[in-house]
Coordinates of C-alpha atoms and ligand atoms in Angstrom, one line a residue:
X1 CA 141.6 145.3 -223.7
X2 CA 140.8 148.5 -223.3
X3 CA 141.2 150.9 -226.2
X4 CA 141.9 154.6 -225.2
X5 CA 142.1 157.1 -227.8
X6 CA 143.8 159.6 -225.9
X7 CA 145.6 162.8 -227.4
X8 CA 148.5 164.7 -225.6
X9 CA 147.4 167.0 -222.2
X10 CA 144.1 167.2 -223.5
X11 CA 140.7 166.2 -222.2
X12 CA 142.0 162.0 -222.2
X13 CA 144.7 162.8 -219.8
X14 CA 141.9 162.3 -217.3
X15 CA 140.9 159.1 -218.2
X16 CA 144.2 157.4 -218.4
X17 CA 144.7 159.0 -215.5
X18 CA 142.2 156.9 -214.4
X19 CA 143.7 153.8 -215.6
X20 CA 147.2 154.1 -214.3
X21 CA 145.4 154.6 -210.4
X22 CA 143.0 151.4 -211.2
X23 CA 146.4 149.7 -212.4
X24 CA 143.2 148.3 -215.6
X25 CA 145.4 146.9 -218.6
X26 CA 145.0 148.8 -222.1
X27 CA 146.1 150.3 -225.4
X28 CA 146.5 153.8 -225.7
X29 CA 146.4 155.3 -228.7
X30 CA 147.9 158.5 -229.1
X31 CA 146.6 160.9 -232.1
X32 CA 147.3 164.6 -233.6
X33 CA 145.8 167.2 -232.1
X34 CA 142.8 167.3 -233.4
X35 CA 142.5 164.6 -234.5
X36 CA 139.6 165.6 -236.7
X37 CA 142.1 167.5 -239.4
X38 CA 145.1 164.8 -238.6
X39 CA 143.9 161.5 -237.7
X40 CA 141.1 161.1 -240.0
X41 CA 140.1 157.1 -239.8
X42 CA 139.1 158.2 -236.1
X43 CA 136.0 159.3 -236.8
X44 CA 135.1 155.5 -237.4
X45 CA 135.6 155.2 -233.5
X46 CA 133.9 158.6 -232.3
X47 CA 132.0 160.6 -235.6
X48 CA 132.4 163.4 -233.2
X49 CA 136.3 163.4 -233.6
X50 CA 136.9 163.9 -230.6
X51 CA 139.1 162.0 -227.2
X52 CA 139.3 161.0 -225.0
X53 CA 137.1 157.9 -226.9
X54 CA 137.0 154.7 -225.2
X55 CA 136.5 151.4 -226.3
X56 CA 135.5 148.5 -224.0
X57 CA 134.5 145.4 -225.3
X58 CA 131.2 146.6 -228.1
X59 CA 130.9 149.7 -225.8
X60 CA 132.2 153.0 -227.3
X61 CA 132.1 156.4 -224.7
X62 CA 133.4 159.3 -225.3
X63 CA 132.8 162.0 -222.4
X64 CA 136.1 162.2 -219.4
X65 CA 134.3 162.4 -216.4
X66 CA 132.0 158.9 -217.1
X67 CA 134.5 157.2 -219.0
X68 CA 136.3 157.0 -215.5
X69 CA 133.4 157.3 -213.3
X70 CA 132.2 153.8 -215.8
X71 CA 136.1 152.5 -214.9
X72 CA 135.5 153.0 -211.2
X73 CA 132.0 151.6 -210.5
X74 CA 132.7 148.2 -212.9
X75 CA 136.0 147.9 -210.9
X76 CA 134.8 148.4 -208.0
X77 CA 137.3 150.4 -206.5
X78 CA 137.7 153.0 -203.9
X79 CA 137.9 155.8 -206.5
X80 CA 133.5 155.6 -206.7
X81 CA 131.8 156.5 -204.6
X82 CA 128.5 154.6 -204.4
X83 CA 125.0 155.7 -203.9
X84 CA 124.5 154.3 -201.3
X85 CA 128.1 156.1 -199.6
X86 CA 127.1 159.6 -197.7
X87 CA 129.0 161.2 -200.4
X88 CA 127.1 159.7 -203.1
X89 CA 125.5 163.2 -204.1
X90 CA 128.8 165.7 -203.6
X91 CA 130.6 162.8 -206.0
X92 CA 128.4 163.1 -209.4
X93 CA 128.2 167.1 -208.0
X94 CA 132.4 167.4 -208.7
X95 CA 133.0 164.5 -211.5
X96 CA 130.9 167.1 -213.6
X97 CA 131.8 170.3 -212.3
X98 CA 135.1 169.4 -213.7
X99 CA 134.3 169.1 -216.9
X100 CA 131.1 171.4 -217.3
X101 CA 132.3 174.6 -215.8
X102 CA 136.1 174.0 -214.9
X103 CA 136.9 173.2 -217.8
X104 CA 134.6 174.8 -220.8
X105 CA 135.9 178.0 -220.2
X106 CA 139.0 176.8 -220.1
X107 CA 138.5 175.6 -223.6
X108 CA 137.5 179.2 -225.0
X109 CA 140.9 180.7 -223.6
X110 CA 143.0 177.4 -225.2
X111 CA 140.8 178.5 -228.8
X112 CA 141.2 182.3 -228.9
X113 CA 143.7 183.0 -226.6
X114 CA 146.0 180.8 -229.0
X115 CA 144.5 177.8 -231.5
X116 CA 143.1 179.8 -233.7
X117 CA 145.0 181.4 -236.6
X118 CA 146.2 184.9 -235.5
X119 CA 143.4 186.7 -237.3
X120 CA 141.1 185.3 -235.5
X121 CA 141.9 184.5 -231.6
X122 CA 140.6 187.7 -229.5
X123 CA 142.5 189.1 -226.1
X124 CA 138.8 190.1 -225.6
X125 CA 137.4 186.8 -225.0
X126 CA 139.8 184.3 -223.7
X127 CA 140.0 187.5 -220.6
X128 CA 137.6 187.6 -220.0
X129 CA 137.1 183.5 -220.4
X130 CA 140.5 183.0 -217.7
X131 CA 138.0 185.2 -215.2
X132 CA 134.9 183.0 -215.5
X133 CA 137.6 180.1 -215.0
X134 CA 139.5 181.5 -212.0
X135 CA 136.1 183.3 -210.3
X136 CA 134.1 179.4 -210.6
X137 CA 137.8 178.3 -208.7
X138 CA 136.0 179.5 -205.2
X139 CA 133.6 176.6 -205.0
X140 CA 136.8 174.9 -205.5
X141 CA 138.8 176.6 -202.6
X142 CA 135.7 176.3 -199.9
X143 CA 135.7 172.7 -200.7
X144 CA 139.1 171.6 -199.7
X145 CA 139.2 173.7 -196.6
X146 CA 140.6 171.6 -194.1
X147 CA 139.8 168.7 -196.9
X148 CA 142.3 166.7 -198.7
X149 CA 139.8 165.4 -200.8
X150 CA 136.7 166.4 -202.3
X151 CA 134.9 163.8 -201.3
X152 CA 134.3 161.0 -197.8
X153 CA 137.9 161.8 -197.3
X154 CA 139.2 159.7 -199.4
X155 CA 140.9 159.9 -203.4
X156 CA 138.4 159.1 -205.9
X157 CA 137.6 160.7 -209.6
X158 CA 135.7 163.7 -208.9
X159 CA 139.1 164.3 -207.5
X160 CA 140.5 163.0 -211.0
X161 CA 138.2 165.2 -213.0
X162 CA 138.8 168.7 -211.0
X163 CA 142.4 167.5 -211.4
X164 CA 142.7 167.9 -215.1
X165 CA 141.5 171.4 -215.2
X166 CA 143.7 172.4 -212.7
X167 CA 146.5 170.5 -214.8
X168 CA 144.9 172.3 -217.6
X169 CA 144.9 175.9 -215.7
X170 CA 148.8 175.4 -215.5
X171 CA 148.8 174.2 -219.1
X172 CA 147.6 177.7 -220.1
X173 CA 149.6 179.9 -217.2
X174 CA 146.5 180.4 -215.3
X175 CA 148.5 178.6 -212.4
X176 CA 149.1 181.4 -210.6
X177 CA 145.3 182.0 -210.2
X178 CA 145.3 179.0 -207.3
X179 CA 144.5 180.1 -203.9
X180 CA 145.9 178.4 -200.5
X181 CA 143.6 175.1 -200.4
X182 CA 144.0 174.5 -204.4
X183 CA 147.7 174.6 -204.3
X184 CA 147.9 172.7 -201.6
X185 CA 145.5 170.4 -203.2
X186 CA 147.3 170.1 -206.5
X187 CA 150.9 169.4 -205.5
X188 CA 149.7 166.9 -203.3
X189 CA 147.3 165.1 -206.5
X190 CA 150.4 165.2 -209.2
X191 CA 153.0 163.6 -207.1
X192 CA 150.2 160.7 -207.3
X193 CA 151.7 158.0 -208.8
X194 CA 148.3 157.3 -210.5
X195 CA 149.6 161.2 -211.9
X196 CA 153.2 160.4 -212.7
X197 CA 152.5 156.7 -214.2
X198 CA 149.6 158.4 -216.9
X199 CA 152.2 160.7 -217.8
X200 CA 155.4 158.9 -218.1
X201 CA 152.5 156.7 -220.6
X202 CA 152.1 159.9 -222.8
X203 CA 155.0 160.4 -222.9
X204 CA 156.9 156.9 -223.9
X205 CA 154.0 156.5 -226.3
X206 CA 155.0 156.3 -229.4
X207 CA 152.4 158.9 -232.6
X208 CA 149.0 156.1 -233.2
X209 CA 148.5 155.6 -237.3
X210 CA 145.3 153.7 -237.2
X211 CA 145.8 151.7 -239.7
X212 CA 148.1 150.9 -238.6
X213 CA 147.8 146.7 -235.9
X214 CA 147.5 148.0 -231.6
X215 CA 150.7 149.5 -230.2
X216 CA 151.8 146.8 -227.7
Ligands
GSH301 N1 132.8 167.0 -222.4 C1 134.1 166.0 -223.5 C2 134.6 166.8 -224.4 C3 136.4 166.5 -225.5 C4 136.0 167.7 -226.0 O1 135.9 168.1 -227.2 N2 138.1 167.2 -226.3 C5 138.6 167.7 -226.7 C6 140.5 168.2 -226.5 S1 140.4 168.5 -225.2 C7 138.8 167.2 -228.1 O2 138.9 166.3 -228.3 N3 138.8 168.8 -229.2 C8 139.1 168.5 -231.3 C9 138.3 168.6 -231.2 O3 137.1 169.9 -231.3 O4 138.2 168.5 -232.8 C10 134.6 165.2 -222.3 O5 134.9 165.2 -221.8 O6 135.5 164.2 -222.8

């Protein structure tokens, strides 16, 4: 069975959301954040110590957007867009944009705004990257004009990838910067059953001690 190593509301939430949308069976290992400090045996799963880590038989993957694409494609699900479909290019663009362009600046807001010890925090860095993130939302706002989803007129893992960045923005208090189309889109995404089930799964999970047998 698929195993997902996850920290609450971290990028691994993308994978949890995709698993619930796809209705795939999985084992969830909920780790304390950051695992590299508080779950050292996790280094045996992912030598970087980052989440997500997904194990599917002998395969281990650690990139959230790639894992979502992998799961949807392997399931032959409409959550992936195939190479012979018209929106294949935009699908790849948005799936990667969600992580590489939108989430990267947010991690600097998080790190230098709150995670670092007080003496290492930098309001200037946090503010600069908050603005960077908000500026990059312009592309999402334009893409959603008269559309409910980013590609192919259907929900795909590209929406999970970008949607997670919007979720993190809310956590970081940047949600008030959402413009009209983004606010409408985000409201729709978070009402999905898959999103709610993923939230419930992390709420219901017990913290995993990696020395223990798998949960469930
Ligand atoms: N590009 C990777 C980034 C993975 C990553 O950096 N995850 C963060 C959580 S959001 C993490 O595990 N941070 C803990 C650390 O760096 O020690 C992805 O999209 O999955």
